[in-house]
Coordinates of C-alpha atoms in Angstrom, one line a residue:
Chain A
X269 CA 11.7 39.7 9.8
X270 CA 8.0 40.2 11.1
X271 CA 6.6 41.1 7.7
X272 CA 8.0 37.6 6.3
X273 CA 6.7 35.7 9.5
X274 CA 3.6 37.3 8.5
X275 CA 3.4 36.3 4.8
X276 CA 4.3 32.6 5.9
X277 CA 1.5 32.6 8.0
X278 CA -0.7 34.1 5.3
X279 CA 0.6 31.4 2.8
X280 CA -1.0 28.5 1.3
X281 CA 1.4 26.1 2.8
X282 CA 0.7 27.2 6.2
X283 CA -3.2 27.2 5.5
X284 CA -2.2 23.5 4.0
X285 CA -0.5 22.5 6.8
X286 CA -3.1 23.4 9.6
X287 CA -5.5 21.0 8.1
X288 CA -3.3 18.1 7.7
X289 CA -3.2 16.4 11.3
X290 CA -1.3 13.6 10.0
X291 CA 1.8 15.6 8.9
X292 CA 1.2 18.2 12.2
X293 CA 1.5 14.6 14.2
X294 CA 4.8 14.0 12.2
X295 CA 6.5 17.4 12.7
X296 CA 5.7 17.2 16.4
X297 CA 6.7 13.7 16.8
X298 CA 10.2 14.3 14.5
X299 CA 10.7 17.7 16.8
X300 CA 10.5 16.0 19.9
X301 CA 13.2 13.3 19.0
X302 CA 15.4 15.8 17.5
X303 CA 15.3 18.1 20.3
X304 CA 15.6 15.2 22.9
X305 CA 18.7 14.0 20.9
X306 CA 20.2 17.7 20.4
X307 CA 20.0 18.3 24.1
X308 CA 20.8 14.7 25.0
X309 CA 23.5 15.8 27.7
X310 CA 20.6 17.7 29.5
X311 CA 17.8 15.4 29.2
X312 CA 19.3 12.0 29.3
X313 CA 19.4 9.9 32.5
X314 CA 22.8 8.5 32.2
X315 CA 25.9 9.5 30.0
X316 CA 26.7 6.3 27.6
X317 CA 30.2 7.8 27.1
X318 CA 31.0 8.3 30.9
X319 CA 32.9 5.1 31.4
X320 CA 32.8 5.7 35.1
X321 CA 29.2 5.4 35.4
X322 CA 28.8 2.2 33.4
X323 CA 28.8 -0.7 35.9
X324 CA 29.3 -4.4 33.7
X325 CA 27.1 -5.8 36.5
X326 CA 24.3 -3.4 35.1
X327 CA 24.3 -5.2 32.0
X328 CA 21.1 -6.9 30.5
X329 CA 18.7 -5.3 33.1
X330 CA 15.3 -5.4 31.5
X331 CA 13.1 -2.7 31.1
X332 CA 11.9 -0.9 34.4
X333 CA 8.1 -2.3 34.1
X334 CA 9.5 -5.9 33.9
X335 CA 9.9 -7.8 37.5
X336 CA 13.7 -7.8 37.2
X337 CA 14.0 -4.2 35.8
X338 CA 15.4 -1.2 37.6
X339 CA 13.8 2.3 37.9
X340 CA 16.8 4.1 36.9
X341 CA 16.9 2.5 33.6
X342 CA 13.8 2.6 31.9
X343 CA 14.3 0.9 28.8
X344 CA 16.5 -1.6 30.2
X345 CA 20.6 -1.8 29.5
X346 CA 22.6 -3.0 26.7
X347 CA 25.4 -5.9 27.2
X348 CA 28.0 -3.1 28.5
X349 CA 25.5 -1.8 31.1
X350 CA 24.6 1.3 29.4
X351 CA 21.2 2.7 29.7
X352 CA 19.3 2.2 26.4
X353 CA 17.3 5.1 26.8
X354 CA 20.1 7.4 26.9
X355 CA 22.1 5.7 24.4
X356 CA 18.8 6.1 22.0
X357 CA 19.2 10.0 22.9
X358 CA 22.6 10.1 22.0
X359 CA 22.5 7.8 19.1
X360 CA 20.1 9.3 17.3
X361 CA 22.2 12.5 17.7
X362 CA 25.0 11.0 16.0
X363 CA 22.5 9.4 13.4
X364 CA 20.8 13.1 12.7
X365 CA 24.3 14.7 12.9
X366 CA 25.4 12.1 9.9
X367 CA 22.2 12.3 7.9
X368 CA 21.9 16.0 7.9
X369 CA 25.9 16.3 7.1
X370 CA 25.6 14.1 4.5
X371 CA 22.5 15.8 2.8
X372 CA 24.1 19.2 3.1
X373 CA 27.1 18.1 1.5
X374 CA 25.6 16.1 -1.1
X375 CA 23.1 19.1 -1.8
X376 CA 26.4 21.5 -2.4
X377 CA 27.9 19.2 -4.6
X378 CA 24.8 18.5 -6.6
X379 CA 23.5 22.1 -6.7
X380 CA 26.9 23.2 -8.1
X381 CA 27.5 20.4 -10.7
X382 CA 23.9 21.0 -12.0
X383 CA 24.2 24.5 -12.3
X384 CA 27.2 24.0 -14.0
X385 CA 25.9 21.5 -16.2
X386 CA 22.8 23.0 -17.1
X387 CA 24.1 26.7 -17.7
X388 CA 27.3 25.9 -19.5
X389 CA 26.3 22.7 -21.3
X390 CA 28.3 21.3 -23.8
X391 CA 31.2 18.8 -23.1
X392 CA 31.2 19.7 -19.3
X393 CA 27.8 19.1 -19.1
X394 CA 28.0 15.8 -21.2
X395 CA 30.9 14.6 -18.9
X396 CA 29.0 15.6 -15.8
X397 CA 25.6 13.4 -16.7
X398 CA 27.6 10.3 -18.1
X399 CA 29.3 10.1 -14.7
X400 CA 25.9 10.4 -13.1
X401 CA 24.3 8.2 -15.2
X402 CA 27.1 5.6 -14.2
X403 CA 26.8 6.0 -10.6
X404 CA 22.7 6.3 -11.1
X405 CA 23.1 2.6 -12.5
X406 CA 24.6 1.4 -9.0
X407 CA 22.7 1.6 -5.6
X408 CA 23.7 3.9 -3.5
X409 CA 24.3 1.8 -0.7
X410 CA 26.6 -0.3 -2.8
X411 CA 28.8 3.3 -3.3
X412 CA 28.7 4.1 0.2
X413 CA 29.9 0.4 1.1
X414 CA 32.8 1.0 -1.3
X415 CA 34.0 4.2 -0.4
X416 CA 33.9 3.4 3.3
X417 CA 35.8 0.0 2.4
X418 CA 38.5 1.7 1.0
X419 CA 38.9 4.3 3.8
X420 CA 39.5 1.4 5.9
X421 CA 42.4 0.6 3.8
X422 CA 43.8 4.3 3.3
X423 CA 43.3 5.3 6.8
X424 CA 45.6 3.5 9.6
X425 CA 43.8 1.1 12.0
X426 CA 44.6 3.5 15.3
X427 CA 42.4 6.7 13.7
X428 CA 39.6 4.3 12.3
X429 CA 37.2 5.6 15.2
X430 CA 37.9 9.2 14.9
X431 CA 37.3 9.5 11.5
X432 CA 34.4 7.0 11.2
X433 CA 31.8 9.8 11.4
X434 CA 33.7 11.8 8.6
X435 CA 33.8 8.9 6.0
X436 CA 30.4 7.9 6.8
X437 CA 29.2 11.4 5.9
X438 CA 31.3 11.6 2.8
X439 CA 30.1 8.1 2.0
X440 CA 26.7 8.8 2.0
X441 CA 26.8 12.2 0.5
X442 CA 28.9 10.6 -2.8
X443 CA 26.3 8.3 -3.2
X444 CA 23.6 11.1 -3.2
X445 CA 24.8 14.3 -5.3
X446 CA 23.3 12.7 -8.4
X447 CA 19.5 13.3 -8.0
X448 CA 20.2 17.0 -7.2
X449 CA 22.5 17.8 -9.9
X450 CA 19.9 16.2 -12.3
X451 CA 16.9 18.0 -10.7
X452 CA 18.9 21.4 -10.9
X453 CA 20.2 20.8 -14.5
X454 CA 17.0 20.4 -15.7
X455 CA 15.4 23.4 -13.9
X456 CA 18.3 25.3 -15.1
X457 CA 18.1 24.3 -18.7
X458 CA 14.4 26.0 -18.6
X459 CA 15.5 29.3 -16.5
X460 CA 18.7 29.8 -18.8
X461 CA 16.6 31.1 -21.3
X462 CA 14.3 33.3 -19.4
X463 CA 14.4 37.2 -19.8
X464 CA 15.8 37.8 -16.5
X465 CA 18.8 35.7 -16.9
X466 CA 19.4 37.5 -20.3
X467 CA 18.9 40.6 -18.6
X468 CA 21.4 39.8 -16.1
X469 CA 23.9 38.7 -18.9
X470 CA 23.3 41.8 -20.9
X471 CA 24.2 44.0 -17.9
X472 CA 27.5 41.9 -17.7
X473 CA 27.1 40.0 -14.7
X474 CA 29.5 36.8 -14.4
X475 CA 28.1 33.4 -14.9
X476 CA 29.0 32.4 -11.5
X477 CA 26.8 35.3 -10.3
X478 CA 24.1 34.6 -12.4
X479 CA 24.2 30.8 -11.5
X480 CA 24.2 31.4 -7.8
X481 CA 22.3 34.8 -7.3
X482 CA 19.6 34.3 -10.1
X483 CA 19.3 30.9 -11.2
X484 CA 19.7 29.2 -7.7
X485 CA 16.7 30.7 -6.1
X486 CA 14.3 29.8 -9.0
X487 CA 15.3 26.1 -9.0
X488 CA 15.2 25.4 -5.1
X489 CA 11.9 24.4 -4.6
X490 CA 12.5 20.8 -5.7
X491 CA 15.6 20.9 -4.2
X492 CA 13.9 21.3 -0.8
X493 CA 11.4 18.4 -1.3
X494 CA 14.6 16.2 -2.3
X495 CA 16.5 17.3 0.7
X496 CA 13.7 16.6 3.1
X497 CA 13.2 13.0 1.6
X498 CA 17.2 12.5 1.5
X499 CA 17.4 12.9 5.0
X500 CA 15.4 9.9 5.6
X501 CA 17.2 8.0 3.3
X502 CA 20.5 9.3 4.8
X503 CA 19.6 8.2 8.1
X504 CA 18.7 4.9 6.9
X505 CA 22.0 4.5 4.6
X506 CA 23.9 5.4 8.2
X507 CA 22.1 2.7 10.2
X508 CA 22.6 -0.1 7.4
X509 CA 26.2 0.9 7.1
X510 CA 26.5 0.9 11.1
X511 CA 24.4 -2.3 10.9
X512 CA 26.7 -4.0 8.6
X513 CA 29.6 -3.1 10.8
X514 CA 31.5 -0.5 8.7
X515 CA 29.8 2.7 10.1
X516 CA 30.4 4.2 13.6
X517 CA 32.3 2.2 16.1
X518 CA 30.7 0.6 19.2
X519 CA 31.8 3.1 21.3
X520 CA 30.2 6.0 19.7
X521 CA 26.7 4.3 19.2
X522 CA 24.3 5.6 16.6
X523 CA 20.9 3.5 16.0
X524 CA 22.3 1.4 13.4
X525 CA 25.3 0.6 16.0
X526 CA 22.6 -0.2 18.6
X527 CA 20.7 -2.5 16.2
X528 CA 23.7 -4.6 15.4
X529 CA 24.6 -5.0 19.1
X530 CA 20.9 -5.8 20.0
X531 CA 20.8 -8.4 17.1
X532 CA 23.5 -10.6 18.7
X533 CA 21.0 -10.9 21.8
X534 CA 18.0 -11.2 20.1
X535 CA 18.1 -15.2 20.0
X536 CA 19.1 -15.2 23.9
X537 CA 15.8 -13.3 25.0
X538 CA 17.4 -9.7 25.5
X539 CA 14.9 -8.3 23.1
X540 CA 14.6 -4.7 24.5
X541 CA 18.2 -3.7 23.3
X542 CA 17.2 -4.1 19.6
X543 CA 13.4 -3.3 19.7
X544 CA 13.8 0.3 21.4
X545 CA 16.4 1.5 19.2
X546 CA 14.8 -0.2 16.2
X547 CA 11.4 1.7 16.9
X548 CA 13.1 5.1 17.4
X549 CA 14.7 4.6 14.0
X550 CA 11.6 3.6 12.4
X551 CA 9.4 6.6 14.0
X552 CA 12.4 9.2 12.9
X553 CA 12.6 8.0 9.5
X554 CA 8.6 7.7 9.1
X555 CA 8.1 11.1 10.6
X556 CA 10.7 12.6 8.1
X557 CA 9.2 10.8 5.2
X558 CA 5.7 11.9 6.1
X559 CA 6.8 15.5 6.0
X560 CA 9.0 15.2 2.6
X561 CA 5.9 13.3 1.2
X562 CA 3.9 16.4 2.2
X563 CA 5.7 19.1 1.1
X564 CA 6.4 17.5 -2.3
X565 CA 2.5 17.6 -2.8
X566 CA 2.2 20.9 -1.0
X567 CA 4.5 22.6 -3.2
X568 CA 3.6 21.1 -6.6
X569 CA 1.5 23.8 -8.7
X570 CA -0.3 20.7 -10.6
X571 CA -1.9 19.5 -7.9
X572 CA -3.5 23.1 -6.5
Chain B
X98 CA 18.5 -1.4 -34.7
X99 CA 21.7 -2.6 -35.3
X100 CA 23.1 1.0 -34.9
X101 CA 21.1 1.2 -31.9
X102 CA 22.4 -1.9 -30.4
X103 CA 26.0 -0.9 -31.7
X104 CA 25.4 2.5 -29.6
X105 CA 24.2 0.7 -26.6
X106 CA 27.0 -2.1 -26.8
X107 CA 29.5 0.9 -27.2
X108 CA 28.3 2.7 -23.7
X109 CA 27.9 -0.4 -21.9
X110 CA 31.8 -1.0 -22.8
X111 CA 32.5 2.4 -21.8
X112 CA 30.8 1.7 -18.7
X113 CA 32.5 -1.4 -17.8
X114 CA 36.0 0.2 -18.4
X115 CA 35.1 2.9 -16.0
X116 CA 34.1 0.3 -13.8
X117 CA 37.2 -1.7 -14.3
X118 CA 39.2 1.4 -13.6
X119 CA 37.9 2.1 -10.5
X120 CA 38.6 -1.5 -9.3
X121 CA 42.0 -1.4 -10.9
X122 CA 42.8 2.0 -9.2
X123 CA 41.4 0.0 -5.9
X124 CA 43.7 -2.7 -6.4
X125 CA 47.0 -0.8 -7.6
X126 CA 46.8 2.3 -5.3
X127 CA 45.2 1.3 -2.3
X128 CA 47.4 -0.8 -0.8
X129 CA 50.4 -2.6 -2.1
X130 CA 49.3 -4.9 -5.0
X131 CA 52.3 -7.5 -4.5
X132 CA 51.2 -7.9 -1.1
X133 CA 47.7 -8.3 -2.3
X134 CA 48.5 -11.1 -4.6
X135 CA 50.9 -13.3 -2.5
X136 CA 50.6 -15.0 0.6
X137 CA 52.1 -13.5 3.6
X138 CA 55.2 -16.0 3.8
X139 CA 56.1 -15.3 0.4
X140 CA 60.1 -14.8 -0.3
X141 CA 61.7 -11.8 -1.8
X142 CA 62.2 -13.8 -5.1
X143 CA 58.5 -14.3 -5.1
X144 CA 57.9 -10.9 -4.8
X145 CA 60.3 -9.7 -7.5
X146 CA 58.6 -12.3 -9.7
X147 CA 55.2 -11.1 -9.0
X148 CA 56.3 -7.5 -9.5
X149 CA 57.5 -8.3 -12.8
X150 CA 54.5 -10.4 -14.0
X151 CA 52.4 -7.8 -12.9
X152 CA 54.3 -5.3 -15.0
X153 CA 54.5 -2.9 -12.5
X154 CA 57.8 -1.2 -14.0
X155 CA 55.4 -0.6 -17.0
X156 CA 53.6 2.8 -17.7
X157 CA 50.5 3.0 -16.3
X158 CA 48.1 2.4 -19.2
X159 CA 49.9 -1.0 -20.0
X160 CA 49.1 -1.6 -16.4
X161 CA 45.5 -1.0 -17.0
X162 CA 45.5 -3.4 -20.0
X163 CA 47.2 -6.0 -18.3
X164 CA 44.3 -5.6 -15.5
X165 CA 41.4 -5.7 -18.1
X166 CA 43.2 -8.7 -19.6
X167 CA 43.5 -10.6 -16.5
X168 CA 39.7 -9.8 -15.5
X169 CA 38.4 -10.9 -18.8
X170 CA 39.9 -13.9 -17.7
X171 CA 38.5 -14.0 -14.4
X172 CA 41.8 -13.6 -12.7
X173 CA 41.5 -11.3 -9.7
X174 CA 44.1 -12.0 -7.5
X175 CA 43.9 -14.1 -4.2
X176 CA 42.0 -13.0 -1.2
X177 CA 44.0 -12.0 1.6
X178 CA 41.5 -12.8 4.3
X179 CA 41.1 -16.7 2.9
X180 CA 44.2 -17.2 0.9
X181 CA 42.1 -18.5 -2.4
X182 CA 41.8 -17.2 -5.5
X183 CA 38.6 -14.7 -5.8
X184 CA 37.4 -15.9 -8.6
X185 CA 36.8 -19.5 -7.5
X186 CA 35.3 -17.8 -4.0
X187 CA 33.1 -15.6 -6.1
X188 CA 31.6 -18.7 -8.4
X189 CA 31.1 -20.8 -4.9
X190 CA 28.9 -18.0 -3.8
X191 CA 27.1 -17.0 -6.9
X192 CA 24.3 -19.7 -6.6
X193 CA 23.3 -19.0 -3.3
X194 CA 23.1 -15.1 -4.1
X195 CA 21.0 -16.1 -7.8
X196 CA 18.4 -18.2 -5.9
X197 CA 17.8 -15.9 -3.2
X198 CA 17.4 -13.1 -6.0
X199 CA 15.5 -15.2 -8.2
X200 CA 12.7 -16.0 -5.5
X201 CA 12.6 -12.7 -4.3
X202 CA 11.9 -11.6 -8.1
X203 CA 8.9 -14.1 -8.3
X204 CA 7.6 -13.3 -5.1
X205 CA 7.7 -9.6 -6.1
X206 CA 6.0 -10.5 -9.4
X207 CA 3.4 -12.9 -7.8
X208 CA 2.4 -10.4 -5.1
X209 CA 2.9 -7.3 -7.0
X210 CA 1.1 -7.6 -9.9
X211 CA -2.2 -9.0 -8.2
X212 CA -1.9 -6.4 -5.3
X213 CA -1.4 -3.9 -8.1
X214 CA -4.3 -4.7 -10.0
X215 CA -6.5 -5.0 -6.9
X216 CA -5.9 -1.5 -5.8
X217 CA -6.6 0.0 -9.2
X218 CA -9.6 -1.8 -9.8
X219 CA -11.0 -0.9 -6.1
X220 CA -9.4 2.2 -5.7
X221 CA -11.7 3.8 -3.2
X222 CA -12.3 0.6 -1.2
X223 CA -10.6 0.5 2.4
X224 CA -8.7 -2.4 1.9
X225 CA -6.6 -1.0 -1.1
X226 CA -6.0 2.3 1.0
X227 CA -4.5 0.3 3.8
X228 CA -2.5 -1.5 1.2
X229 CA -1.0 1.6 -0.2
X230 CA -0.6 3.1 3.5
X231 CA 1.3 0.0 4.4
X232 CA 3.4 -0.1 1.3
X233 CA 4.3 3.7 2.4
X234 CA 5.1 2.3 5.8
X235 CA 7.2 -0.4 4.4
X236 CA 9.1 1.8 2.4
X237 CA 10.6 3.9 5.3
X238 CA 11.3 0.5 7.3
X239 CA 15.1 -0.2 6.9
X240 CA 15.4 -3.4 5.1
X241 CA 17.4 -5.1 7.9
X242 CA 15.0 -4.3 10.2
X243 CA 12.4 -5.9 8.4
X244 CA 14.6 -9.0 8.3
X245 CA 15.0 -8.8 12.1
X246 CA 11.5 -8.6 12.4
X247 CA 10.5 -11.6 10.6
X248 CA 13.2 -13.4 12.6
X249 CA 11.7 -12.3 15.7
X250 CA 8.2 -13.6 14.6
X251 CA 8.8 -16.8 12.5
X252 CA 12.3 -18.0 14.0
X253 CA 12.1 -17.1 17.7
X254 CA 8.2 -16.7 18.9
X255 CA 6.8 -19.2 16.3
X256 CA 9.9 -21.5 16.1
X257 CA 8.5 -22.6 12.4
X258 CA 11.9 -21.2 10.0
X259 CA 15.2 -21.1 10.4
X260 CA 16.7 -17.6 11.2
X261 CA 20.4 -18.1 9.4
X262 CA 22.3 -20.1 6.8
X263 CA 20.8 -21.7 3.8
X264 CA 19.9 -25.2 5.2
X265 CA 21.0 -28.2 3.2
X266 CA 22.4 -27.9 -0.2
X267 CA 22.7 -30.5 -3.1
X268 CA 25.5 -30.2 -5.7
X269 CA 24.5 -30.0 -9.2
X270 CA 27.8 -29.7 -11.0
X271 CA 29.5 -26.4 -10.0
X272 CA 26.0 -25.0 -8.8
X273 CA 24.9 -25.8 -5.5
X274 CA 21.2 -25.6 -4.8
X275 CA 18.9 -25.3 -2.1
X276 CA 15.5 -25.7 -4.0
X277 CA 16.1 -29.8 -3.6
X278 CA 15.9 -30.0 0.4
X279 CA 12.9 -29.4 2.6
X280 CA 15.3 -27.2 4.8
X281 CA 16.9 -25.7 2.0
X282 CA 13.3 -24.4 1.0
X283 CA 12.4 -23.6 4.2
X284 CA 15.6 -21.3 4.8
X285 CA 15.1 -19.3 1.8
X286 CA 11.5 -17.8 2.9
X287 CA 12.4 -15.4 5.2
X288 CA 15.6 -14.0 3.3
X289 CA 13.4 -13.8 -0.1
X290 CA 10.3 -12.0 1.9
X291 CA 12.9 -9.6 3.2
X292 CA 14.9 -8.8 -0.3
X293 CA 11.6 -8.9 -1.9
X294 CA 9.8 -6.4 0.3
X295 CA 10.9 -3.4 -1.8
X296 CA 10.4 -4.8 -4.9
X297 CA 6.7 -5.8 -4.1
X298 CA 5.9 -2.3 -3.2
X299 CA 7.6 -0.9 -6.1
X300 CA 5.7 -3.2 -8.7
X301 CA 2.3 -2.7 -6.9
X302 CA 2.6 0.9 -7.3
X303 CA 3.6 0.6 -11.0
X304 CA 0.8 -1.6 -11.9
X305 CA -1.8 0.5 -10.0
X306 CA -0.6 3.9 -11.7
X307 CA -0.5 2.0 -15.1
X308 CA -3.3 0.4 -14.8
X309 CA -5.3 3.6 -13.6
X310 CA -4.0 5.3 -16.7
X311 CA -4.9 2.9 -19.2
X312 CA -8.3 2.5 -17.8
X313 CA -9.0 6.1 -18.7
X314 CA -8.0 5.6 -22.4
X315 CA -10.2 5.5 -25.3
X316 CA -9.9 1.7 -26.4
X317 CA -10.9 0.7 -23.1
X318 CA -14.0 2.8 -23.1
X319 CA -14.5 1.3 -26.9
X320 CA -13.9 -2.1 -25.4
X321 CA -16.5 -1.7 -22.7
X322 CA -18.8 -0.2 -25.3
X323 CA -18.8 -3.4 -27.3
X324 CA -20.4 -5.1 -24.3
X325 CA -17.1 -6.8 -23.3
X326 CA -17.3 -8.4 -19.9
X327 CA -15.3 -6.5 -17.4
X328 CA -12.8 -9.6 -17.1
X329 CA -11.8 -9.6 -20.5
X330 CA -11.3 -5.8 -20.2
X331 CA -9.4 -5.5 -17.3
X332 CA -7.3 -8.7 -17.8
X333 CA -7.5 -9.0 -21.6
X334 CA -7.0 -5.5 -23.0
X335 CA -6.0 -3.4 -19.8
X336 CA -3.4 -5.6 -17.9
X337 CA -1.4 -6.4 -21.2
X338 CA -0.7 -2.8 -21.6
X339 CA 0.7 -2.4 -18.2
X340 CA 3.2 -5.2 -18.6
X341 CA 5.8 -3.6 -20.7
X342 CA 7.1 -1.1 -17.8
X343 CA 6.6 -3.7 -15.5
X344 CA 8.7 -6.0 -17.3
X345 CA 11.2 -3.3 -17.5
X346 CA 11.4 -2.2 -14.1
X347 CA 11.5 -5.7 -12.9
X348 CA 14.4 -6.3 -15.1
X349 CA 16.5 -2.9 -14.1
X350 CA 15.7 -4.0 -10.5
X351 CA 17.2 -7.2 -10.6
X352 CA 20.7 -5.9 -10.8
X353 CA 19.9 -3.8 -7.8
X354 CA 18.5 -6.5 -5.6
X355 CA 21.9 -8.5 -6.3
X356 CA 23.6 -5.7 -4.8
X357 CA 20.9 -5.1 -2.0
X358 CA 21.2 -8.9 -1.2
X359 CA 24.4 -7.7 0.8
X360 CA 22.1 -6.5 3.7
X361 CA 19.8 -9.2 3.6
X362 CA 22.6 -11.8 3.7
X363 CA 24.2 -10.1 6.6
X364 CA 21.1 -10.3 8.6
X365 CA 20.2 -13.9 7.6
X366 CA 23.9 -15.3 7.3
X367 CA 23.3 -16.2 4.0
X368 CA 26.2 -17.7 2.4
X369 CA 26.1 -15.4 -0.8
X370 CA 28.3 -13.0 -2.5
X371 CA 27.3 -10.2 -0.6
X372 CA 28.1 -11.7 2.6
X373 CA 31.6 -12.3 1.2
X374 CA 31.6 -8.7 0.2
X375 CA 30.7 -7.3 3.4
X376 CA 33.3 -9.5 5.1
X377 CA 35.9 -8.2 2.3
X378 CA 35.0 -4.5 3.4
X379 CA 35.2 -5.3 7.0
X380 CA 38.6 -6.8 6.6
X381 CA 40.1 -4.3 3.8
X382 CA 40.2 -7.7 1.4
X383 CA 40.9 -5.4 -1.8
X384 CA 40.7 -8.2 -4.3
X385 CA 37.5 -9.3 -3.2
X386 CA 36.0 -6.0 -3.6
X387 CA 37.5 -5.1 -6.9
X388 CA 36.2 -8.2 -8.4
X389 CA 32.6 -8.1 -6.7
X390 CA 32.4 -4.7 -8.0
X391 CA 33.4 -5.5 -11.6
X392 CA 30.6 -8.5 -11.2
X393 CA 28.3 -6.5 -10.3
X394 CA 29.0 -3.8 -12.9
X395 CA 28.9 -6.3 -15.4
X396 CA 25.6 -7.9 -14.2
X397 CA 24.2 -4.4 -14.0
X398 CA 25.7 -3.4 -17.8
X399 CA 24.1 -6.7 -19.2
X400 CA 20.7 -6.1 -17.8
X401 CA 20.6 -2.7 -18.8
X402 CA 21.7 -3.8 -22.1
X403 CA 19.1 -6.5 -22.6
X404 CA 16.3 -4.4 -21.2
X405 CA 16.9 -1.3 -23.6
X406 CA 17.3 -3.8 -26.3
X407 CA 13.9 -5.7 -25.6
X408 CA 12.2 -2.4 -24.8
X409 CA 13.4 -1.1 -28.4
X410 CA 11.7 -4.3 -29.8
X411 CA 8.5 -4.6 -28.1
X412 CA 7.9 -0.9 -28.6
X413 CA 8.2 0.6 -32.2
X414 CA 7.6 4.0 -31.1
X415 CA 11.2 4.2 -29.5
X416 CA 12.4 3.4 -32.8
X417 CA 11.3 6.8 -34.2
X418 CA 12.4 8.8 -31.6
X419 CA 15.8 7.6 -31.3
X420 CA 16.6 8.8 -34.8
X421 CA 16.5 12.2 -33.2
X422 CA 16.9 12.1 -29.5
X423 CA 20.3 10.3 -29.9
X424 CA 19.9 7.8 -26.5
X425 CA 18.8 8.7 -23.0

């Protein structure tokens, strides 16, 4: 363990990282946001899910530094009297869970299909790639919308709120697997003919073992870059779906849900309900994208 | 040439059949199709009639054939939420969406191309770097937030532009246009800027990288050696050669914009197809969802086909490649 740590601190990537203030800032800001939402129950001043502590007479309290603000609601409250700061912490938790889970799921599906497609080739490859082509010609958001729309019909109304998070994860994952499949397939096609794969084949390892324990580690680099950038996209997609009213219900707010609620009160002057979750979303996505962009350049051998 | 078009046409039909099949599955397996086709107050006799006319007793592939036949005639049943034929609803909403997408595309070209040229020619100037960084930030912003920011600035603070709706429209035959009234023109500005934001950055980056690449080629050096003015080199020779990929990407983006308009139309309550679709998703209005899917699929496939064919006509190198590569 210490050995691999030392190797990491000796690596190119670490040295590049130390010299890039932008990406260091992005990592620090991203970590602060992720940790404060992961430990929201410890840090958040209020619990937006505890109905006992909610008081409708607190609704629409402006941020603390404004004349009518109250000191216990630093960023004000929303229409139901929920503390905006706490709801942002809990809300970005839900956004992050959906984002990470969706990326993980589409990675697993995409990598598996890409490996199969690239390693075996033939009719299976042609079929998987045609499906990918058809899907790629539609924007991801439309596919995610359709899936959540169908889920709304299939799942009885009473269970909508409980399964909403799983539907969201599935919808976002289903719209994102193609990129992984294509990337992995391309690299697999190259790796398949290399000597180490042929050697493994000669000593009689099974195709599945070759694919996952020999080929996969060698195609993982570009996949990690894709995944980092995909987390940002997935969080945006989640926010968009929730904003459009087909994502998470208002009782389990995510950043997108909060923005939708805030949008209703924008014209009447209660700007903080929308403004703070919006800013949190932008900062979160921006820091993830900066890290992803940097990672892409850092591990690209052409730019060394 | 003909073989190429025929093969692409065949591919397009296959894609359309796949999309149609998904729509058909939505229609027939998700929810009760008989209930979908009829208003809730229909009698049992009506139900039997529809069941028979839908051919639900027939085998699966016959049902699909009937669905395709109906779809080709624009018959997608009746909207559950609004109780009117889906095709009629979509036809009413189509002009609004197309006008919005058209203005957004025009904006993307009129801003994106000059910005791309500028950042390529003055690549080390601070203003180009600012433009590029700005576009990266813009891409990181969710589209609906851009719309909301614009509403805050121009509708709430400045109060110069409307925050929702389409303004007054004029009916020209079946087409309702917002271009002929002042309120209609004012109403389209904010939604079009919102929708055009992403394509502007895309086209700017594309023109920039293409220009930089072309400017390094030998024929540009040769043109300079001939003593042509900068203007003639940049616009007469370099720009012309960057336009083919720009046209392709713009064409391909057009379909994406129509689908992406769902978000913009929701933010601005723009009465287009996207708003109709999102309401259909919220209310589980399957016929509208199925029809919208088919329509978007059709638009996508048609645009792809046209762009591919144009590309083939414009770029002779492709003609050599397709004989060995077998499509892409």
